Coordinates of C-alpha atoms in Angstrom, one line a residue:
Chain H
M1 CA 105.8 88.9 149.3
A2 CA 104.8 85.2 149.0
I3 CA 101.7 86.4 147.3
L4 CA 103.6 87.9 144.3
P5 CA 104.5 84.7 142.5
I6 CA 100.9 83.5 142.8
Q7 CA 99.6 86.8 141.5
L8 CA 102.1 86.8 138.6
M9 CA 101.1 83.2 137.6
N10 CA 97.4 84.1 137.9
G11 CA 98.2 87.2 135.8
L12 CA 99.9 85.0 133.1
F13 CA 96.8 82.8 133.0
A14 CA 94.5 85.7 132.8
A15 CA 96.7 87.3 130.1
S16 CA 96.4 84.0 128.1
V17 CA 92.7 84.1 128.3
L18 CA 92.6 87.8 127.3
L19 CA 95.0 87.1 124.4
L20 CA 92.9 84.2 123.2
V21 CA 89.6 86.2 123.2
S22 CA 91.4 89.2 121.6
I23 CA 93.4 87.7 118.8
G24 CA 90.5 87.2 116.5
M25 CA 89.6 90.8 116.9
V26 CA 93.1 91.8 115.8
V27 CA 92.6 89.8 112.6
I28 CA 89.3 91.5 111.8
F29 CA 89.8 95.0 113.2
G30 CA 93.5 95.3 112.5
N31 CA 93.4 94.0 108.9
M32 CA 89.9 94.8 107.7
N33 CA 89.1 97.9 109.8
V34 CA 85.8 96.4 110.9
V35 CA 84.8 96.7 114.6
N36 CA 83.0 93.4 115.0
L37 CA 80.5 93.9 117.7
A38 CA 79.5 90.2 117.3
H39 CA 83.0 89.1 118.4
G40 CA 81.7 88.1 121.8
E41 CA 78.9 86.1 120.2
F42 CA 81.4 84.1 118.1
I43 CA 83.2 83.3 121.4
M44 CA 79.8 82.2 122.7
A45 CA 79.2 80.1 119.5
G46 CA 82.5 78.4 120.0
A47 CA 81.8 77.6 123.6
Y48 CA 78.4 76.1 122.7
T49 CA 80.0 74.1 119.9
A50 CA 82.6 72.7 122.3
W51 CA 79.9 71.9 124.8
G52 CA 77.7 70.2 122.0
L53 CA 80.6 68.2 120.6
C54 CA 81.7 67.1 124.1
E55 CA 78.1 66.1 124.8
L56 CA 78.3 63.9 121.7
G57 CA 81.3 62.2 123.1
L58 CA 84.1 63.8 121.1
P59 CA 87.3 64.4 122.9
F60 CA 87.8 68.0 124.0
S61 CA 90.7 68.6 121.6
L62 CA 88.5 67.7 118.7
S63 CA 85.7 69.9 120.1
V64 CA 88.1 72.8 120.1
I65 CA 89.0 72.2 116.4
G66 CA 85.3 71.8 115.6
A67 CA 84.5 75.0 117.3
F68 CA 87.2 76.8 115.3
A69 CA 85.9 75.3 112.0
L70 CA 82.2 76.0 112.7
T71 CA 82.6 79.6 113.8
A72 CA 85.0 80.2 110.9
I73 CA 82.4 79.0 108.4
L74 CA 79.7 81.0 110.3
G75 CA 82.0 84.1 110.1
A76 CA 82.7 83.6 106.4
L77 CA 79.0 83.3 105.7
C78 CA 78.3 86.5 107.7
E79 CA 81.0 88.3 105.7
R80 CA 79.6 87.1 102.4
L81 CA 76.0 87.9 103.2
V82 CA 76.3 91.0 105.2
I83 CA 79.7 92.6 106.0
K84 CA 81.1 92.8 102.5
R85 CA 78.4 95.3 101.6
F86 CA 79.6 97.7 104.3
Y87 CA 83.4 97.9 104.1
A88 CA 84.9 101.3 104.8
R89 CA 81.6 102.5 106.3
L90 CA 82.1 102.5 110.0
E91 CA 78.6 103.2 111.2
E92 CA 77.0 100.6 108.9
T93 CA 79.5 97.9 110.0
L94 CA 78.9 98.7 113.6
L95 CA 75.1 98.4 113.1
A96 CA 75.4 95.3 110.9
T97 CA 77.7 93.5 113.4
Y98 CA 75.5 94.6 116.3
A99 CA 72.5 93.1 114.5
I100 CA 74.5 89.9 113.9
S101 CA 75.4 89.8 117.7
V102 CA 71.7 90.1 118.7
I103 CA 70.6 87.5 116.1
M104 CA 73.2 85.0 117.3
T105 CA 72.3 85.6 121.0
Q106 CA 68.6 85.1 120.3
I107 CA 69.3 82.0 118.2
A108 CA 71.3 80.6 121.1
R109 CA 68.4 81.3 123.4
L110 CA 66.0 79.5 121.0
L111 CA 68.3 76.5 120.6
F112 CA 69.6 76.1 124.1
S113 CA 67.2 78.2 126.2
S114 CA 68.8 80.4 128.8
M115 CA 69.9 77.3 130.8
K116 CA 73.6 77.4 131.6
K117 CA 75.8 74.6 130.3
L118 CA 78.9 73.2 131.8
V119 CA 81.9 71.8 129.9
P120 CA 83.9 69.4 132.0
L121 CA 87.6 70.3 132.6
P122 CA 89.5 68.2 130.1
V123 CA 92.6 68.2 132.3
S124 CA 92.1 67.8 136.1
G125 CA 94.5 68.1 138.9
G126 CA 97.3 70.5 139.5
L127 CA 100.9 71.2 138.5
S128 CA 103.3 72.5 141.1
I129 CA 106.0 75.2 140.6
G130 CA 108.1 75.0 143.7
S131 CA 105.8 75.0 146.6
L132 CA 102.9 76.5 144.6
V133 CA 100.3 74.4 142.9
F134 CA 98.3 75.7 140.0
P135 CA 95.4 74.0 138.1
A136 CA 96.8 71.9 135.2
Y137 CA 94.3 73.3 132.8
N138 CA 95.7 76.8 133.3
F139 CA 98.9 75.6 131.7
V140 CA 96.9 74.2 128.8
V141 CA 95.3 77.6 128.3
I142 CA 98.8 79.3 128.4
A143 CA 100.2 76.8 125.9
V144 CA 97.2 77.2 123.5
A145 CA 97.6 81.0 123.7
V146 CA 101.3 80.8 122.8
F147 CA 100.5 78.4 120.0
V148 CA 97.7 80.6 118.6
V149 CA 100.0 83.7 118.6
L150 CA 102.7 81.8 116.9
F151 CA 100.2 80.3 114.4
V152 CA 98.8 83.7 113.4
C153 CA 102.3 85.3 113.2
V154 CA 103.5 82.5 110.9
L155 CA 100.3 82.7 108.9
F156 CA 100.5 86.5 108.4
Y157 CA 104.2 87.0 108.0
K158 CA 105.4 83.8 106.3
T159 CA 102.6 82.6 104.0
G160 CA 101.3 83.9 100.8
L161 CA 97.7 84.2 102.2
G162 CA 99.0 86.3 105.2
K163 CA 101.0 88.6 102.9
K164 CA 98.0 89.1 100.7
I165 CA 95.8 90.0 103.7
R166 CA 98.5 92.5 104.9
A167 CA 98.9 93.9 101.4
I168 CA 95.1 94.5 101.2
R169 CA 95.3 96.3 104.6
Q170 CA 98.0 98.6 103.3
N171 CA 96.5 99.4 100.0
R172 CA 93.3 97.6 98.8
Q173 CA 93.3 99.0 95.3
M174 CA 96.9 98.3 94.6
A175 CA 96.5 94.7 95.9
Q176 CA 93.6 94.3 93.4
C177 CA 95.8 95.8 90.6
L178 CA 98.4 93.1 91.4
G179 CA 95.7 90.4 90.8
I180 CA 94.7 89.7 94.4
N181 CA 91.1 88.7 94.7
T182 CA 90.3 90.9 97.7
A183 CA 86.7 89.6 98.0
V184 CA 87.9 86.0 98.6
T185 CA 90.7 87.2 100.9
D186 CA 88.3 89.3 102.9
T187 CA 86.0 86.3 103.4
I188 CA 89.0 84.2 104.6
S189 CA 90.2 86.9 106.9
F190 CA 86.8 87.5 108.5
G191 CA 86.2 83.7 108.8
L192 CA 89.7 83.3 110.4
G193 CA 89.0 86.1 112.9
C194 CA 85.6 84.5 113.9
G195 CA 87.2 81.1 114.0
L196 CA 89.8 82.3 116.4
A197 CA 87.1 83.8 118.5
G198 CA 85.3 80.5 118.5
L199 CA 88.4 78.7 119.4
A200 CA 88.8 81.0 122.4
G201 CA 85.2 80.3 123.4
A202 CA 85.9 76.6 123.3
I203 CA 89.1 76.9 125.4
I204 CA 87.4 79.0 128.1
A205 CA 84.2 77.0 128.1
P206 CA 85.5 74.6 130.8
L207 CA 86.4 77.6 133.0
K208 CA 83.1 79.4 132.7
I209 CA 79.4 78.8 132.4
V210 CA 78.2 78.6 128.9
Y211 CA 75.1 80.7 128.3
P212 CA 73.7 82.8 125.4
A213 CA 74.9 86.2 126.7
M214 CA 78.3 85.1 127.8
G215 CA 80.1 86.7 124.9
S216 CA 79.2 90.3 125.7
A217 CA 81.6 90.2 128.7
Y218 CA 84.5 89.7 126.4
L219 CA 83.8 92.3 123.8
M220 CA 85.1 95.3 125.7
D221 CA 88.0 93.4 127.2
S222 CA 89.2 92.3 123.8
F223 CA 88.6 95.7 122.2
S224 CA 90.5 97.6 124.8
T225 CA 93.4 95.0 124.6
V226 CA 93.6 95.3 120.9
V227 CA 93.5 99.1 121.0
V228 CA 96.2 99.3 123.7
G229 CA 98.4 96.9 121.8
G230 CA 98.0 98.5 118.4
V231 CA 95.2 97.3 116.2
D232 CA 97.3 95.6 113.6
S233 CA 99.9 94.0 115.9
F234 CA 99.7 90.4 117.2
V235 CA 102.8 90.9 119.3
G236 CA 101.4 94.2 120.6
T237 CA 98.1 92.5 121.5
A238 CA 100.1 89.7 123.3
M239 CA 102.1 92.4 125.2
A240 CA 98.9 94.4 126.0
S241 CA 97.2 91.2 127.3
G242 CA 100.1 90.6 129.6
L243 CA 100.4 94.2 130.8
I244 CA 96.7 94.5 131.5
S245 CA 96.2 91.1 133.1
E246 CA 99.4 91.2 135.2
S247 CA 98.7 94.7 136.4
T248 CA 95.2 93.8 137.4
S249 CA 96.3 90.6 139.0
V250 CA 99.3 92.0 140.9
L251 CA 97.5 95.1 142.0
G252 CA 94.6 92.8 143.0
G253 CA 96.9 91.1 145.5
F254 CA 97.4 94.3 147.4
M255 CA 94.0 95.9 147.1
S256 CA 90.4 95.2 146.2
E257 CA 90.1 93.8 142.7
I258 CA 87.6 96.6 141.9
Y259 CA 90.3 99.3 142.7
A260 CA 92.8 97.3 140.7
Q261 CA 90.6 97.3 137.7
I262 CA 89.9 101.0 138.0
I263 CA 93.6 101.8 138.1
V264 CA 94.2 99.6 135.0
L265 CA 91.4 101.3 133.1
I266 CA 92.8 104.7 134.0
G267 CA 96.1 103.4 132.7
I268 CA 94.4 102.4 129.4
I269 CA 92.8 105.8 129.0
L270 CA 96.2 107.5 129.6
V271 CA 97.8 105.1 127.0
L272 CA 95.1 106.0 124.4
R273 CA 95.6 109.7 125.3
F274 CA 99.3 109.7 124.6
R275 CA 99.7 106.8 122.2
P276 CA 96.5 106.7 120.2
N277 CA 97.9 104.1 117.8
G278 CA 98.6 101.8 120.7
L279 CA 101.7 101.0 122.7
F280 CA 103.3 98.6 120.3
S281 CA 102.3 99.9 116.9
K282 CA 105.1 100.9 114.5
E283 CA 105.5 104.5 113.5
K284 CA 104.7 104.7 109.8
R285 CA 106.3 107.1 107.3
Chain M
M1 CA 99.7 113.6 60.2
A2 CA 97.9 114.2 63.5
T3 CA 94.3 113.5 63.3
V4 CA 91.5 115.5 64.9
M5 CA 88.4 113.4 65.0
K6 CA 85.0 114.9 65.2
N7 CA 81.5 113.4 65.4
A8 CA 78.4 114.8 63.8
D9 CA 78.0 117.4 66.6
G10 CA 81.5 118.7 65.9
A11 CA 82.9 117.1 69.1
A12 CA 86.2 115.4 68.8
V13 CA 86.3 111.7 69.2
G14 CA 89.0 109.0 68.9
T15 CA 90.5 107.7 65.6
A16 CA 90.5 104.3 64.0
V17 CA 93.1 101.6 64.5
S18 CA 96.5 102.6 63.3
K19 CA 98.5 100.3 61.0
T20 CA 101.5 99.9 63.3
G21 CA 100.5 96.4 64.4
R22 CA 98.0 94.1 65.9
P23 CA 95.9 95.9 68.5
V24 CA 96.5 94.8 72.0
L25 CA 94.0 97.0 73.7
V26 CA 91.0 98.5 72.0
A27 CA 88.6 101.0 73.8
T28 CA 85.5 101.9 72.0
D29 CA 83.2 104.8 73.1
V30 CA 84.2 104.5 76.7
S31 CA 82.4 106.6 79.2
S32 CA 83.2 106.6 82.9
G33 CA 83.3 108.8 86.0
Y34 CA 82.9 109.1 89.7
G35 CA 79.5 108.8 91.3
S36 CA 77.0 110.5 89.1
G37 CA 79.6 112.7 87.4
R38 CA 80.9 111.6 84.0
V39 CA 84.6 112.3 83.3
L40 CA 85.2 110.2 80.2
Q41 CA 82.8 110.8 77.3
G42 CA 82.9 108.4 74.4
V43 CA 86.7 107.8 74.4
S44 CA 88.0 105.4 71.7
F45 CA 91.6 104.5 71.1
H46 CA 93.8 101.5 70.7
V47 CA 97.3 100.4 71.6
S48 CA 99.2 98.1 69.2
A49 CA 101.8 95.5 70.0
G50 CA 105.2 96.9 71.1
E51 CA 104.3 100.5 71.0
I52 CA 104.4 103.2 73.7
V53 CA 101.4 105.5 73.7
A54 CA 101.6 108.8 75.5
L55 CA 98.4 110.1 77.0
I56 CA 98.7 113.8 77.4
G57 CA 96.5 116.7 78.3
R58 CA 96.0 119.3 81.0
N59 CA 95.2 118.4 84.6
G60 CA 91.7 117.1 85.1
V61 CA 90.9 116.1 81.5
G62 CA 90.5 112.4 82.4
K63 CA 93.9 110.8 81.8
T64 CA 94.1 109.0 85.1
T65 CA 90.4 108.2 85.0
L66 CA 91.0 106.5 81.6
L67 CA 93.8 104.3 83.1
R68 CA 91.6 103.5 86.1
T69 CA 88.7 102.6 83.9
V70 CA 90.9 100.2 82.0
M71 CA 91.9 98.6 85.3
A72 CA 88.2 98.4 86.3
L73 CA 89.0 100.7 89.3
N74 CA 86.4 103.0 87.9
R75 CA 83.1 101.6 86.6
L76 CA 82.6 101.5 82.8
D77 CA 79.4 103.3 82.2
D78 CA 79.3 102.8 78.5
G79 CA 81.4 101.4 75.7
E80 CA 83.8 98.5 75.5
I81 CA 87.4 97.7 76.3
S82 CA 89.0 94.6 74.9
L83 CA 92.4 93.0 75.3
F84 CA 93.6 90.9 72.5
G85 CA 90.1 90.8 71.2
L86 CA 88.5 89.6 74.4
P87 CA 86.3 91.9 76.6
L88 CA 88.1 93.0 79.8
P89 CA 86.8 91.5 83.0
K90 CA 84.8 93.7 85.4
A91 CA 86.9 93.0 88.5
T92 CA 90.3 94.6 88.9
H93 CA 92.1 91.5 90.0
A94 CA 90.8 89.7 86.9
V95 CA 92.1 92.6 84.7
S96 CA 95.5 92.1 86.2
E97 CA 95.3 88.3 85.6
A98 CA 94.3 89.1 82.0
G99 CA 97.7 90.8 81.6
I100 CA 97.4 94.5 82.4
A101 CA 99.8 96.0 85.0
Y102 CA 99.2 99.4 86.5
V103 CA 101.7 101.8 88.1
P104 CA 99.5 104.5 89.7
Q105 CA 100.4 108.1 90.3
G106 CA 102.0 108.3 93.7
R107 CA 103.4 104.7 93.3
D108 CA 101.3 103.1 96.0
I109 CA 104.0 100.7 97.1
F110 CA 103.3 98.7 100.2
S111 CA 105.3 100.7 102.7
E112 CA 105.4 98.0 105.4
F113 CA 106.7 95.4 103.1
T114 CA 110.4 95.1 102.2
V115 CA 111.4 95.7 98.6
R116 CA 111.6 91.9 98.1
E117 CA 108.1 91.4 99.5
N118 CA 106.8 94.2 97.3
L119 CA 108.3 92.7 94.2
L120 CA 107.1 89.2 95.1
M121 CA 103.6 90.4 95.7
G122 CA 103.6 91.2 92.0
A123 CA 104.4 87.5 91.2
H124 CA 102.0 86.0 93.7
A125 CA 100.1 84.3 90.9
S126 CA 103.2 82.9 89.2
K127 CA 104.4 79.3 89.6
K128 CA 106.7 79.1 92.6
K129 CA 109.6 77.7 90.6
E130 CA 109.4 80.5 88.1
I131 CA 109.5 83.3 90.6
P132 CA 113.3 83.4 91.2
A133 CA 113.9 83.8 87.5
I134 CA 111.3 86.5 87.2
L135 CA 112.8 88.4 90.2
E136 CA 116.3 88.1 88.8
R137 CA 115.2 89.4 85.4
I138 CA 113.4 92.4 87.0
L139 CA 116.4 93.2 89.1
T140 CA 118.6 93.4 86.0
Y141 CA 116.4 96.3 84.9
F142 CA 116.5 97.9 88.4
P143 CA 120.0 97.2 89.8
A144 CA 119.5 100.0 92.4
L145 CA 116.8 97.9 94.1
R146 CA 119.1 94.9 94.5
S147 CA 121.0 96.4 97.4
H148 CA 117.7 97.4 99.1
L149 CA 115.9 94.1 98.9
N150 CA 115.5 93.7 102.6
R151 CA 114.7 97.4 103.4
C152 CA 111.2 98.5 104.0
G153 CA 109.6 100.0 100.9
G154 CA 108.4 103.0 103.0
V155 CA 111.9 104.3 103.7
L156 CA 113.0 104.4 100.0
S157 CA 113.4 107.7 98.2
G158 CA 110.8 108.8 95.7
G159 CA 112.9 107.6 92.8
Q160 CA 113.6 104.3 94.3
Q161 CA 109.9 103.8 95.1
Q162 CA 109.0 104.6 91.5
Q163 CA 111.5 102.0 90.3
L164 CA 110.1 99.6 92.8
A165 CA 106.5 100.3 91.6
I166 CA 107.5 99.7 88.0
G167 CA 109.4 96.6 88.9
R168 CA 106.5 95.2 90.9
A169 CA 104.2 95.8 88.0
L170 CA 106.6 94.0 85.7
M171 CA 106.7 91.1 88.1
T172 CA 103.2 90.3 87.0
T173 CA 104.6 89.5 83.6
P174 CA 102.1 91.8 81.9
R175 CA 101.1 92.0 78.3
L176 CA 100.3 95.7 78.7
L177 CA 101.7 98.3 81.1
L178 CA 100.0 101.4 82.3
L179 CA 102.2 104.1 83.8
D180 CA 100.6 107.1 85.4
E181 CA 103.0 110.1 85.7
P182 CA 106.2 108.0 86.3
T183 CA 108.4 111.1 86.4
E184 CA 106.3 113.1 88.8
G185 CA 108.3 114.4 91.8
I186 CA 111.4 112.5 90.7
Q187 CA 114.8 114.2 90.6
P188 CA 116.2 114.6 87.1
N189 CA 119.0 112.0 87.3
I190 CA 116.4 109.4 88.4
V191 CA 114.1 110.4 85.6
S192 CA 117.0 109.6 83.2
Q193 CA 117.4 106.2 84.9
I194 CA 113.7 105.5 84.5
A195 CA 114.0 106.6 80.9
E196 CA 116.8 104.1 80.3
I197 CA 114.8 101.4 81.9
L198 CA 111.8 102.1 79.7
D199 CA 114.1 102.0 76.7
R200 CA 115.4 98.6 77.8
I201 CA 111.9 97.2 78.5
R202 CA 110.8 98.4 75.1
A203 CA 113.7 96.9 73.4
E204 CA 113.9 93.6 75.2
M205 CA 110.3 92.8 76.3
K206 CA 108.4 94.5 73.4
L207 CA 105.8 95.4 76.0
P208 CA 103.2 97.9 74.9
I209 CA 102.9 100.8 77.3
I210 CA 100.4 103.6 77.9
I211 CA 102.1 106.4 79.7
V212 CA 100.3 109.4 81.2
E213 CA 102.9 112.1 81.3
Q214 CA 103.0 115.9 82.0
N215 CA 106.7 115.9 81.2
L216 CA 106.4 116.4 77.4
K217 CA 110.1 116.1 76.8
F218 CA 110.0 112.6 78.4
A219 CA 106.9 111.7 76.5
M220 CA 108.3 112.8 73.2
R221 CA 111.5 110.9 73.7
H222 CA 109.8 107.6 74.5
A223 CA 106.4 107.4 72.9
D224 CA 105.6 106.2 69.4
R225 CA 102.2 107.9 69.4
F226 CA 100.2 110.4 71.5
L227 CA 96.6 110.7 72.5
C228 CA 95.7 114.2 73.6
M229 CA 92.7 114.6 75.9
Q230 CA 90.5 117.5 76.6
K231 CA 87.3 117.5 78.7
G232 CA 87.1 113.7 78.9
R233 CA 87.6 113.1 75.2
I234 CA 90.5 112.3 72.9
V235 CA 90.7 115.4 70.7
V236 CA 93.9 114.8 68.8
Q237 CA 96.1 111.7 68.2
G238 CA 98.9 110.8 66.0
K239 CA 102.6 109.8 65.7
I240 CA 104.7 111.5 68.4
D241 CA 106.6 113.5 65.8
E242 CA 103.3 115.0 64.8
L243 CA 102.9 116.6 68.2
T244 CA 103.4 120.1 67.0
D245 CA 103.8 123.3 68.9
A246 CA 100.3 124.3 67.7
I247 CA 98.8 121.2 69.4
I248 CA 100.8 121.8 72.5
G249 CA 99.8 125.4 72.6
K250 CA 96.1 124.6 72.1
Y251 CA 95.6 121.6 74.3
L252 CA 98.5 121.4 76.8
K253 CA 99.6 124.9 77.8
V254 CA 97.7 126.3 80.8

């Protein structure tokens, strides 16, 4: 059973990555009911921004902030120019966000070619827990994931802006009738969701290879995590990230990773069959 | 005497401004609808300072559409609406900022928010230091809400939700209040409470109110004037004591 602590720790790390790449989708899908098919491309844009800023000599921490800011602005622009025309029209938003994803991938190809970029690990070495040693950067990723969840929870549940976003989610027209400028709030929400995707891209950049199509790998993972957790629940998404990643990791210690993933995916399908609103969504009256 | 206004084609239209006071809201030849269909057809009316105007008529004649058009929730196809002499903005949030509060049919409270959060959402544009005083004043009108401040709005009874919806609207410190069927689906003792609250609001705040109401007894008790609608037009209007059985029989009885 010596393998179990390692698998649990690896699962926690994988859960943190999954949570980071999913949290922006909760903001956009959960609050605006827009399935952003360009979510992965904002992760890619964040990774490229981090790479670019690191190349310019900026410290990694500033590169992450830069990636958040740039992708947030990019997302806000996309919302203003494209998305806002298609709210409450599922097919159109799917098509529009797919178009944005293709355009962003092609622009990345034009700007950076298909050459793969590497972002150096900002923290090297390892940290030991008992007799086990884990890469130090894994702990940075876990800490950032915890910070991001706390940040969005505070933002959405304790600030005026967050309450306005939640009010709009519950009843857009009534929010307008109370004087809330929903157009501005929508732009901020979409920008925030994209910014969080960009931040995730920057954080995972040192762990992966940065290339134009890297984002597509995260789209389905984040979508399934958000749906399992409950589309409007940050805590639910955190729990779902943990559940999915720990299950995959622990099962992967005892069998082929492919079988582990198949079992977890079957579990996800069963969850959606019996809890279509997600495992952690509240019952509404 | 109640006035039936007709245009050159014999169709009824709105009347001129009454002499009860300075007009707060003036709507002139307002046409509006949904999609390509027109519901309101050349509606003109006004609301004066401090008065309660009952908007009455059978189902489907355009009463709710009229309130929604004032709030810019429905597009204004034709005509003008002004508040204190200034044209109303075209965006709903700006209409609210201009001073009109709306309590829709069905209340539309934020069911996931607590009662306190619902109320505070109404005051989101107010200065922070003023909010506690506004909240306290509103709670004096709705003491029943005070003990439920930390409960979710979604678990309140219909009557409590109605009080919450009116309270939330008042939190915006409006200059005109629009109430759409405030007694619908509410048990009689709560209707009496809402009636008392309206009396207090009227006496203390001097707030002009447009109230859409199927409950004629309620409307006749509270309103100063009535506007009777039929097929998207105002066909009769007058002081509330001029609302005769003949008018009721002709325009309101199904």
